[in-house]
Amino acid sequence: GDKKTLGAGGKVFMLDTQPFHIPVTPGGRHLRFDIISTWGDPHYVGLSGVEIFDANGQQIEIVYDRISADPADINILPDYGNDPRTVDKLVDGYNRTCDDLHVWLTPYTAGRHHYVFFDFGRSRSLSMIRIWNYNKSRIHSYRGARYIEIMLDERPIFKGEIQKAPGMLQGAEAYAENILFTTDDEILCAIEEHDMQDPNICPSISEAHVVHDVDAPSAAERPKTAGRRDGREEGGSAGSRGSSASGSWAGSGGEEEEGEVMEGPR
């Protein structure tokens, strides 16, 4: 099929730009994310949370010992070892957050794969996956995943871009990426009922802890990730795409945009 390249420093991925049709309620046990690019950060990639819903619109609980990543997290780097940003945080329920204690971060290398693995324990049919991108601060939101491919039991169920988080707590729920595998009204209503009780989607229920880190990343070498924390709120506004059960639809087609690596702020 028609291909486009993505990469840097001589390392490239060949991205399939043929129209991809999201399947209807795909079934399987083993789910795999493959993060191909970030929104501009050349050194790190991360996510804040993942929610997965079954064919009845009920959230699938992922226990901590059934999620893993490769590369695992930034603790594989020298000078690290006790950083809290491990992959189990993706399923700890704190998705609308800017807090290091509730996000995952791992080294990013252009031209390589960055996997997240989920084991459901048994075969499950899926109605939606919701992905919360890395949201620590406005600058560090460029560490979020951009182009991603998702496989269920080695069958592709999604290929494309996901939204960049705003880098602030206010309005973050509007930037969660909803990948829908059904248009069934009953299932969508069940998901919406879940969301009405979810403090991540309805912030008035409770507020997540806020920690801002406003240091800019260096493009010359992989910087340490810890920096100044002054608790200041940063400006910005929510986007137009809501985080209720609407997003990429099952059965939809069309070319995905090329997963181009963007320049982040310096």
PDB file of C-alpha atoms in Angstrom:
ATOM      1  CA  GLY A   1       0.000   0.000   0.000  1.00  0.00           C
ATOM      2  CA  ASP A   2       0.904   3.650  -0.154  1.00  0.00           C
ATOM      3  CA  LYS A   3       3.469   4.535   2.517  1.00  0.00           C
ATOM      4  CA  LYS A   4       4.878   7.661   4.121  1.00  0.00           C
ATOM      5  CA  THR A   5       7.978   7.994   6.239  1.00  0.00           C
ATOM      6  CA  LEU A   6       8.271   9.256   9.783  1.00  0.00           C
ATOM      7  CA  GLY A   7      11.460   9.575  11.793  1.00  0.00           C
ATOM      8  CA  ALA A   8      14.598  11.491  12.519  1.00  0.00           C
ATOM      9  CA  GLY A   9      18.322  10.963  12.504  1.00  0.00           C
ATOM     10  CA  GLY A  10      18.202   8.370   9.748  1.00  0.00           C
ATOM     11  CA  LYS A  11      15.663   6.198  11.614  1.00  0.00           C
ATOM     12  CA  VAL A  12      12.330   5.967   9.831  1.00  0.00           C
ATOM     13  CA  PHE A  13       8.978   4.243  10.090  1.00  0.00           C
ATOM     14  CA  MET A  14       6.930   3.456   7.013  1.00  0.00           C
ATOM     15  CA  LEU A  15       3.397   4.538   7.850  1.00  0.00           C
ATOM     16  CA  ASP A  16       0.509   2.981   5.942  1.00  0.00           C
ATOM     17  CA  THR A  17      -1.612   5.845   4.582  1.00  0.00           C
ATOM     18  CA  GLN A  18      -4.297   3.632   3.046  1.00  0.00           C
ATOM     19  CA  PRO A  19      -7.816   4.210   4.427  1.00  0.00           C
ATOM     20  CA  PHE A  20      -8.223   2.302   7.703  1.00  0.00           C
ATOM     21  CA  HIS A  21     -11.645   1.143   8.842  1.00  0.00           C
ATOM     22  CA  ILE A  22     -12.125   0.859  12.589  1.00  0.00           C
ATOM     23  CA  PRO A  23     -13.769  -2.533  13.269  1.00  0.00           C
ATOM     24  CA  VAL A  24     -17.086  -2.966  15.072  1.00  0.00           C
ATOM     25  CA  THR A  25     -16.811  -4.376  18.640  1.00  0.00           C
ATOM     26  CA  PRO A  26     -13.541  -6.252  18.032  1.00  0.00           C
ATOM     27  CA  GLY A  27     -12.780  -9.119  20.412  1.00  0.00           C
ATOM     28  CA  GLY A  28      -9.591 -10.403  21.984  1.00  0.00           C
ATOM     29  CA  ARG A  29      -7.551 -10.753  25.158  1.00  0.00           C
ATOM     30  CA  HIS A  30      -4.264  -8.984  24.492  1.00  0.00           C
ATOM     31  CA  LEU A  31      -4.284  -5.276  23.605  1.00  0.00           C
ATOM     32  CA  ARG A  32      -1.143  -3.467  22.452  1.00  0.00           C
ATOM     33  CA  PHE A  33      -0.471   0.217  21.894  1.00  0.00           C
ATOM     34  CA  ASP A  34       2.458   1.107  19.620  1.00  0.00           C
ATOM     35  CA  ILE A  35       3.365   4.787  20.002  1.00  0.00           C
ATOM     36  CA  ILE A  36       5.200   5.930  16.884  1.00  0.00           C
ATOM     37  CA  SER A  37       5.587   9.667  17.483  1.00  0.00           C
ATOM     38  CA  THR A  38       5.211  12.413  20.078  1.00  0.00           C
ATOM     39  CA  TRP A  39       3.774  15.903  19.658  1.00  0.00           C
ATOM     40  CA  GLY A  40       7.315  17.278  19.398  1.00  0.00           C
ATOM     41  CA  ASP A  41       9.446  16.195  22.375  1.00  0.00           C
ATOM     42  CA  PRO A  42      12.506  14.299  21.057  1.00  0.00           C
ATOM     43  CA  HIS A  43      13.382  12.534  24.326  1.00  0.00           C
ATOM     44  CA  TYR A  44      10.285  11.360  26.213  1.00  0.00           C
ATOM     45  CA  VAL A  45       6.784  10.057  25.555  1.00  0.00           C
ATOM     46  CA  GLY A  46       3.988   9.536  28.048  1.00  0.00           C
ATOM     47  CA  LEU A  47       0.286   9.174  28.743  1.00  0.00           C
ATOM     48  CA  SER A  48      -1.945  10.099  31.678  1.00  0.00           C
ATOM     49  CA  GLY A  49      -4.542   7.358  31.549  1.00  0.00           C
ATOM     50  CA  VAL A  50      -6.392   4.703  29.553  1.00  0.00           C
ATOM     51  CA  GLU A  51     -10.008   3.558  29.896  1.00  0.00           C
ATOM     52  CA  ILE A  52     -11.350   0.509  28.046  1.00  0.00           C
ATOM     53  CA  PHE A  53     -15.060  -0.353  27.748  1.00  0.00           C
ATOM     54  CA  ASP A  54     -16.612  -3.726  26.887  1.00  0.00           C
ATOM     55  CA  ALA A  55     -19.458  -4.512  24.484  1.00  0.00           C
ATOM     56  CA  ASN A  56     -21.995  -3.643  27.204  1.00  0.00           C
ATOM     57  CA  GLY A  57     -20.512  -0.184  27.752  1.00  0.00           C
ATOM     58  CA  GLN A  58     -18.978  -1.177  31.087  1.00  0.00           C
ATOM     59  CA  GLN A  59     -15.405  -0.240  31.962  1.00  0.00           C
ATOM     60  CA  ILE A  60     -12.968  -3.159  31.954  1.00  0.00           C
ATOM     61  CA  GLU A  61     -10.847  -3.238  35.096  1.00  0.00           C
ATOM     62  CA  ILE A  62      -7.142  -3.751  34.373  1.00  0.00           C
ATOM     63  CA  VAL A  63      -5.176  -4.998  37.361  1.00  0.00           C
ATOM     64  CA  TYR A  64      -1.686  -3.583  37.823  1.00  0.00           C
ATOM     65  CA  ASP A  65       0.155  -6.818  37.074  1.00  0.00           C
ATOM     66  CA  ARG A  66      -1.560  -7.105  33.677  1.00  0.00           C
ATOM     67  CA  ILE A  67      -0.223  -3.891  32.177  1.00  0.00           C
ATOM     68  CA  SER A  68       3.373  -3.436  31.035  1.00  0.00           C
ATOM     69  CA  ALA A  69       5.430  -1.301  28.672  1.00  0.00           C
ATOM     70  CA  ASP A  70       8.565  -1.502  26.544  1.00  0.00           C
ATOM     71  CA  PRO A  71      10.542   0.647  27.245  1.00  0.00           C
ATOM     72  CA  ALA A  72       9.126   0.292  30.738  1.00  0.00           C
ATOM     73  CA  ASP A  73       9.533   3.851  32.080  1.00  0.00           C
ATOM     74  CA  ILE A  74      12.221   6.458  32.782  1.00  0.00           C
ATOM     75  CA  ASN A  75      13.632   4.375  35.625  1.00  0.00           C
ATOM     76  CA  ILE A  76      15.656   2.476  33.020  1.00  0.00           C
ATOM     77  CA  LEU A  77      17.792   5.618  32.586  1.00  0.00           C
ATOM     78  CA  PRO A  78      20.894   6.445  34.652  1.00  0.00           C
ATOM     79  CA  ASP A  79      20.190   8.614  37.703  1.00  0.00           C
ATOM     80  CA  TYR A  80      16.648   7.274  37.985  1.00  0.00           C
ATOM     81  CA  GLY A  81      15.229   4.323  39.854  1.00  0.00           C
ATOM     82  CA  ASN A  82      12.378   5.570  42.024  1.00  0.00           C
ATOM     83  CA  ASP A  83      10.462   7.847  39.682  1.00  0.00           C
ATOM     84  CA  PRO A  84       6.709   7.360  40.198  1.00  0.00           C
ATOM     85  CA  ARG A  85       5.784   7.722  36.512  1.00  0.00           C
ATOM     86  CA  THR A  86       5.348   3.990  35.878  1.00  0.00           C
ATOM     87  CA  VAL A  87       2.957   2.310  33.450  1.00  0.00           C
ATOM     88  CA  ASP A  88       0.567   1.036  36.133  1.00  0.00           C
ATOM     89  CA  LYS A  89      -0.474   4.665  36.651  1.00  0.00           C
ATOM     90  CA  LEU A  90      -2.382   4.487  33.368  1.00  0.00           C
ATOM     91  CA  VAL A  91      -5.057   2.380  35.070  1.00  0.00           C
ATOM     92  CA  ASP A  92      -5.086   3.933  38.562  1.00  0.00           C
ATOM     93  CA  GLY A  93      -8.244   5.932  37.819  1.00  0.00           C
ATOM     94  CA  TYR A  94      -6.609   9.393  38.049  1.00  0.00           C
ATOM     95  CA  ASN A  95      -6.773  10.416  34.395  1.00  0.00           C
ATOM     96  CA  ARG A  96      -7.550  14.136  34.503  1.00  0.00           C
ATOM     97  CA  THR A  97      -4.329  15.165  36.212  1.00  0.00           C
ATOM     98  CA  CYS A  98      -1.075  17.108  35.990  1.00  0.00           C
ATOM     99  CA  ASP A  99       0.472  15.089  38.829  1.00  0.00           C
ATOM    100  CA  ASP A 100       3.633  12.980  38.443  1.00  0.00           C
ATOM    101  CA  LEU A 101       2.086  10.410  40.785  1.00  0.00           C
ATOM    102  CA  HIS A 102      -0.595   9.514  38.241  1.00  0.00           C
ATOM    103  CA  VAL A 103       1.099   9.498  34.806  1.00  0.00           C
ATOM    104  CA  TRP A 104       3.459   7.291  32.786  1.00  0.00           C
ATOM    105  CA  LEU A 105       6.660   8.533  31.136  1.00  0.00           C
ATOM    106  CA  THR A 106       9.282   6.584  29.200  1.00  0.00           C
ATOM    107  CA  PRO A 107      12.306   7.408  27.004  1.00  0.00           C
ATOM    108  CA  TYR A 108      11.381   8.156  23.398  1.00  0.00           C
ATOM    109  CA  THR A 109      13.613   7.376  20.439  1.00  0.00           C
ATOM    110  CA  ALA A 110      12.500   8.354  16.927  1.00  0.00           C
ATOM    111  CA  GLY A 111      12.324   5.357  14.620  1.00  0.00           C
ATOM    112  CA  ARG A 112      11.665   2.848  17.393  1.00  0.00           C
ATOM    113  CA  HIS A 113       8.563   1.240  18.872  1.00  0.00           C
ATOM    114  CA  HIS A 114       7.148   2.273  22.260  1.00  0.00           C
ATOM    115  CA  TYR A 115       4.710  -0.376  23.439  1.00  0.00           C
ATOM    116  CA  VAL A 116       2.045  -0.571  26.130  1.00  0.00           C
ATOM    117  CA  PHE A 117       0.555  -4.037  26.720  1.00  0.00           C
ATOM    118  CA  PHE A 118      -2.796  -4.875  28.359  1.00  0.00           C
ATOM    119  CA  ASP A 119      -3.969  -8.376  29.311  1.00  0.00           C
ATOM    120  CA  PHE A 120      -7.722  -8.673  29.947  1.00  0.00           C
ATOM    121  CA  GLY A 121      -7.375 -12.160  31.426  1.00  0.00           C
ATOM    122  CA  ARG A 122      -9.907 -13.504  28.935  1.00  0.00           C
ATOM    123  CA  SER A 123     -11.299 -12.516  25.559  1.00  0.00           C
ATOM    124  CA  ARG A 124     -13.385  -9.320  25.693  1.00  0.00           C
ATOM    125  CA  SER A 125     -15.293  -7.419  23.023  1.00  0.00           C
ATOM    126  CA  LEU A 126     -14.594  -3.677  23.013  1.00  0.00           C
ATOM    127  CA  SER A 127     -16.936  -0.739  22.500  1.00  0.00           C
ATOM    128  CA  MET A 128     -14.536   2.142  23.212  1.00  0.00           C
ATOM    129  CA  ILE A 129     -10.993   3.031  24.244  1.00  0.00           C
ATOM    130  CA  ARG A 130     -10.415   6.435  25.825  1.00  0.00           C
ATOM    131  CA  ILE A 131      -6.831   7.727  25.906  1.00  0.00           C
ATOM    132  CA  TRP A 132      -5.754  10.618  28.138  1.00  0.00           C
ATOM    133  CA  ASN A 133      -2.549  12.141  26.796  1.00  0.00           C
ATOM    134  CA  TYR A 134       0.411  13.353  28.869  1.00  0.00           C
ATOM    135  CA  ASN A 135      -0.731  16.549  30.580  1.00  0.00           C
ATOM    136  CA  LYS A 136       1.927  17.605  33.107  1.00  0.00           C
ATOM    137  CA  SER A 137       2.274  21.192  31.835  1.00  0.00           C
ATOM    138  CA  ARG A 138       1.750  23.131  28.626  1.00  0.00           C
ATOM    139  CA  ILE A 139       5.371  22.664  27.568  1.00  0.00           C
ATOM    140  CA  HIS A 140       5.555  19.033  28.621  1.00  0.00           C
ATOM    141  CA  SER A 141       2.292  18.185  26.863  1.00  0.00           C
ATOM    142  CA  TYR A 142       4.536  17.872  23.779  1.00  0.00           C
ATOM    143  CA  ARG A 143       5.679  14.584  25.341  1.00  0.00           C
ATOM    144  CA  GLY A 144       2.249  13.177  24.630  1.00  0.00           C
ATOM    145  CA  ALA A 145       1.723  10.426  22.061  1.00  0.00           C
ATOM    146  CA  ARG A 146       0.732  11.597  18.595  1.00  0.00           C
ATOM    147  CA  TYR A 147       0.599   8.788  16.002  1.00  0.00           C
ATOM    148  CA  ILE A 148      -0.413   5.478  17.539  1.00  0.00           C
ATOM    149  CA  GLU A 149      -1.345   2.023  16.287  1.00  0.00           C
ATOM    150  CA  ILE A 150      -3.486  -0.335  18.397  1.00  0.00           C
ATOM    151  CA  MET A 151      -3.595  -4.114  17.987  1.00  0.00           C
ATOM    152  CA  LEU A 152      -5.985  -6.596  19.617  1.00  0.00           C
ATOM    153  CA  ASP A 153      -4.685 -10.174  19.479  1.00  0.00           C
ATOM    154  CA  GLU A 154      -2.335  -8.997  16.700  1.00  0.00           C
ATOM    155  CA  ARG A 155      -5.190  -7.567  14.595  1.00  0.00           C
ATOM    156  CA  PRO A 156      -5.154  -3.802  13.943  1.00  0.00           C
ATOM    157  CA  ILE A 157      -8.123  -1.934  15.418  1.00  0.00           C
ATOM    158  CA  PHE A 158      -6.857   1.671  15.212  1.00  0.00           C
ATOM    159  CA  LYS A 159      -4.199   3.647  13.334  1.00  0.00           C
ATOM    160  CA  GLY A 160      -3.962   7.411  13.592  1.00  0.00           C
ATOM    161  CA  GLU A 161      -3.318  10.532  15.652  1.00  0.00           C
ATOM    162  CA  ILE A 162      -4.664  11.220  19.112  1.00  0.00           C
ATOM    163  CA  GLN A 163      -5.203  14.670  20.569  1.00  0.00           C
ATOM    164  CA  LYS A 164      -2.485  16.575  22.418  1.00  0.00           C
ATOM    165  CA  ALA A 165      -3.451  17.381  25.999  1.00  0.00           C
ATOM    166  CA  PRO A 166      -3.803  21.077  26.904  1.00  0.00           C
ATOM    167  CA  GLY A 167      -1.107  20.953  29.596  1.00  0.00           C
ATOM    168  CA  MET A 168      -3.436  22.246  32.283  1.00  0.00           C
ATOM    169  CA  LEU A 169      -6.156  20.776  34.471  1.00  0.00           C
ATOM    170  CA  GLN A 170      -8.945  23.099  33.367  1.00  0.00           C
ATOM    171  CA  GLY A 171     -10.702  21.630  30.341  1.00  0.00           C
ATOM    172  CA  ALA A 172      -8.413  18.579  30.112  1.00  0.00           C
ATOM    173  CA  GLU A 173     -11.405  16.246  29.855  1.00  0.00           C
ATOM    174  CA  ALA A 174     -12.293  17.799  26.482  1.00  0.00           C
ATOM    175  CA  TYR A 175      -9.002  16.524  25.030  1.00  0.00           C
ATOM    176  CA  ALA A 176      -9.343  12.845  25.953  1.00  0.00           C
ATOM    177  CA  GLU A 177      -9.356  10.784  22.743  1.00  0.00           C
ATOM    178  CA  ASN A 178     -12.401   8.515  22.359  1.00  0.00           C
ATOM    179  CA  ILE A 179     -11.939   5.637  19.915  1.00  0.00           C
ATOM    180  CA  LEU A 180     -15.383   4.124  19.350  1.00  0.00           C
ATOM    181  CA  PHE A 181     -16.003   0.598  18.064  1.00  0.00           C
ATOM    182  CA  THR A 182     -19.796   0.853  18.024  1.00  0.00           C
ATOM    183  CA  THR A 183     -22.640   3.211  17.173  1.00  0.00           C
ATOM    184  CA  ASP A 184     -25.192   1.241  19.200  1.00  0.00           C
ATOM    185  CA  ASP A 185     -27.285   3.715  21.199  1.00  0.00           C
ATOM    186  CA  GLU A 186     -27.757   1.407  24.166  1.00  0.00           C
ATOM    187  CA  ILE A 187     -24.024   0.849  24.553  1.00  0.00           C
ATOM    188  CA  LEU A 188     -23.257   4.543  24.143  1.00  0.00           C
ATOM    189  CA  CYS A 189     -25.865   5.404  26.780  1.00  0.00           C
ATOM    190  CA  ALA A 190     -24.186   2.966  29.185  1.00  0.00           C
ATOM    191  CA  ILE A 191     -20.837   4.694  28.606  1.00  0.00           C
ATOM    192  CA  GLU A 192     -22.432   8.111  29.159  1.00  0.00           C
ATOM    193  CA  GLU A 193     -23.981   6.896  32.412  1.00  0.00           C
ATOM    194  CA  HIS A 194     -20.527   5.792  33.540  1.00  0.00           C
ATOM    195  CA  ASP A 195     -19.091   9.187  32.588  1.00  0.00           C
ATOM    196  CA  MET A 196     -21.704  11.071  34.602  1.00  0.00           C
ATOM    197  CA  GLN A 197     -20.288   9.448  37.749  1.00  0.00           C
ATOM    198  CA  ASP A 198     -16.639   9.792  36.725  1.00  0.00           C
ATOM    199  CA  PRO A 199     -14.808  12.739  38.362  1.00  0.00           C
ATOM    200  CA  ASN A 200     -12.339  12.724  35.451  1.00  0.00           C
ATOM    201  CA  ILE A 201     -15.140  13.559  33.004  1.00  0.00           C
ATOM    202  CA  CYS A 202     -17.240  15.604  35.434  1.00  0.00           C
ATOM    203  CA  PRO A 203     -14.661  17.648  37.389  1.00  0.00           C
ATOM    204  CA  SER A 204     -17.301  19.097  39.709  1.00  0.00           C
ATOM    205  CA  ILE A 205     -17.493  15.713  41.444  1.00  0.00           C
ATOM    206  CA  SER A 206     -13.944  16.123  42.745  1.00  0.00           C
ATOM    207  CA  GLU A 207     -10.667  17.757  41.747  1.00  0.00           C
ATOM    208  CA  ALA A 208      -7.436  15.929  40.909  1.00  0.00           C
ATOM    209  CA  HIS A 209      -4.180  17.081  42.499  1.00  0.00           C
ATOM    210  CA  VAL A 210      -2.288  19.675  40.440  1.00  0.00           C
ATOM    211  CA  VAL A 211       1.483  19.827  40.016  1.00  0.00           C
ATOM    212  CA  HIS A 212       2.960  22.037  37.293  1.00  0.00           C
ATOM    213  CA  ASP A 213       6.475  21.727  35.896  1.00  0.00           C
ATOM    214  CA  VAL A 214       7.272  24.609  33.547  1.00  0.00           C
ATOM    215  CA  ASP A 215      10.869  23.945  32.503  1.00  0.00           C
ATOM    216  CA  ALA A 216      11.365  23.617  28.738  1.00  0.00           C
ATOM    217  CA  PRO A 217      12.958  20.432  27.321  1.00  0.00           C
ATOM    218  CA  SER A 218      16.377  20.619  25.667  1.00  0.00           C
ATOM    219  CA  ALA A 219      16.707  19.390  22.098  1.00  0.00           C
ATOM    220  CA  ALA A 220      20.441  18.687  22.391  1.00  0.00           C
ATOM    221  CA  GLU A 221      20.424  15.812  24.878  1.00  0.00           C
ATOM    222  CA  ARG A 222      17.895  13.866  26.884  1.00  0.00           C
ATOM    223  CA  PRO A 223      17.238  16.139  29.885  1.00  0.00           C
ATOM    224  CA  LYS A 224      16.279  15.083  33.376  1.00  0.00           C
ATOM    225  CA  THR A 225      12.536  15.365  33.812  1.00  0.00           C
ATOM    226  CA  ALA A 226      12.373  16.932  37.278  1.00  0.00           C
ATOM    227  CA  GLY A 227      12.224  20.680  37.384  1.00  0.00           C
ATOM    228  CA  ARG A 228      10.806  23.754  39.106  1.00  0.00           C
ATOM    229  CA  ARG A 229       7.389  23.334  40.639  1.00  0.00           C
ATOM    230  CA  ASP A 230       5.710  26.617  41.509  1.00  0.00           C
ATOM    231  CA  GLY A 231       2.073  25.615  41.290  1.00  0.00           C
ATOM    232  CA  ARG A 232       1.182  28.443  38.897  1.00  0.00           C
ATOM    233  CA  GLU A 233      -1.848  28.005  36.676  1.00  0.00           C
ATOM    234  CA  GLU A 234      -1.188  28.506  32.982  1.00  0.00           C
ATOM    235  CA  GLY A 235      -3.593  30.081  30.515  1.00  0.00           C
ATOM    236  CA  GLY A 236      -5.393  28.367  27.663  1.00  0.00           C
ATOM    237  CA  SER A 237      -8.833  27.212  26.678  1.00  0.00           C
ATOM    238  CA  ALA A 238     -10.562  23.908  26.105  1.00  0.00           C
ATOM    239  CA  GLY A 239     -10.915  22.537  22.608  1.00  0.00           C
ATOM    240  CA  SER A 240     -14.160  21.898  20.798  1.00  0.00           C
ATOM    241  CA  ARG A 241     -14.035  18.116  20.820  1.00  0.00           C
ATOM    242  CA  GLY A 242     -15.745  16.820  23.976  1.00  0.00           C
ATOM    243  CA  SER A 243     -14.804  13.748  25.998  1.00  0.00           C
ATOM    244  CA  SER A 244     -18.252  12.173  26.151  1.00  0.00           C
ATOM    245  CA  ALA A 245     -18.852   9.112  24.000  1.00  0.00           C
ATOM    246  CA  SER A 246     -17.974  10.745  20.685  1.00  0.00           C
ATOM    247  CA  GLY A 247     -14.776  10.545  18.672  1.00  0.00           C
ATOM    248  CA  SER A 248     -13.354   8.203  16.017  1.00  0.00           C
ATOM    249  CA  TRP A 249     -16.249   5.996  14.933  1.00  0.00           C
ATOM    250  CA  ALA A 250     -16.349   2.259  14.236  1.00  0.00           C
ATOM    251  CA  GLY A 251     -16.631   1.519  10.559  1.00  0.00           C
ATOM    252  CA  SER A 252     -15.326   4.948   9.560  1.00  0.00           C
ATOM    253  CA  GLY A 253     -12.680   5.265   6.883  1.00  0.00           C
ATOM    254  CA  GLY A 254     -10.413   7.890   5.380  1.00  0.00           C
ATOM    255  CA  GLU A 255      -6.728   8.596   5.282  1.00  0.00           C
ATOM    256  CA  GLU A 256      -5.003   9.418   8.513  1.00  0.00           C
ATOM    257  CA  GLU A 257      -2.733  12.417   8.543  1.00  0.00           C
ATOM    258  CA  GLU A 258       0.962  11.725   8.441  1.00  0.00           C
ATOM    259  CA  GLY A 259       2.391  11.394  11.959  1.00  0.00           C
ATOM    260  CA  GLU A 260       4.793  14.287  11.496  1.00  0.00           C
ATOM    261  CA  VAL A 261       6.966  15.214  14.449  1.00  0.00           C
ATOM    262  CA  MET A 262       6.270  18.828  15.396  1.00  0.00           C
ATOM    263  CA  GLU A 263       8.715  21.261  16.836  1.00  0.00           C
ATOM    264  CA  GLY A 264       7.947  21.967  20.470  1.00  0.00           C
ATOM    265  CA  PRO A 265       8.609  25.257  22.223  1.00  0.00           C
ATOM    266  CA  ARG A 266      12.206  25.927  23.154  1.00  0.00           C
TER     267      ARG A 266
END
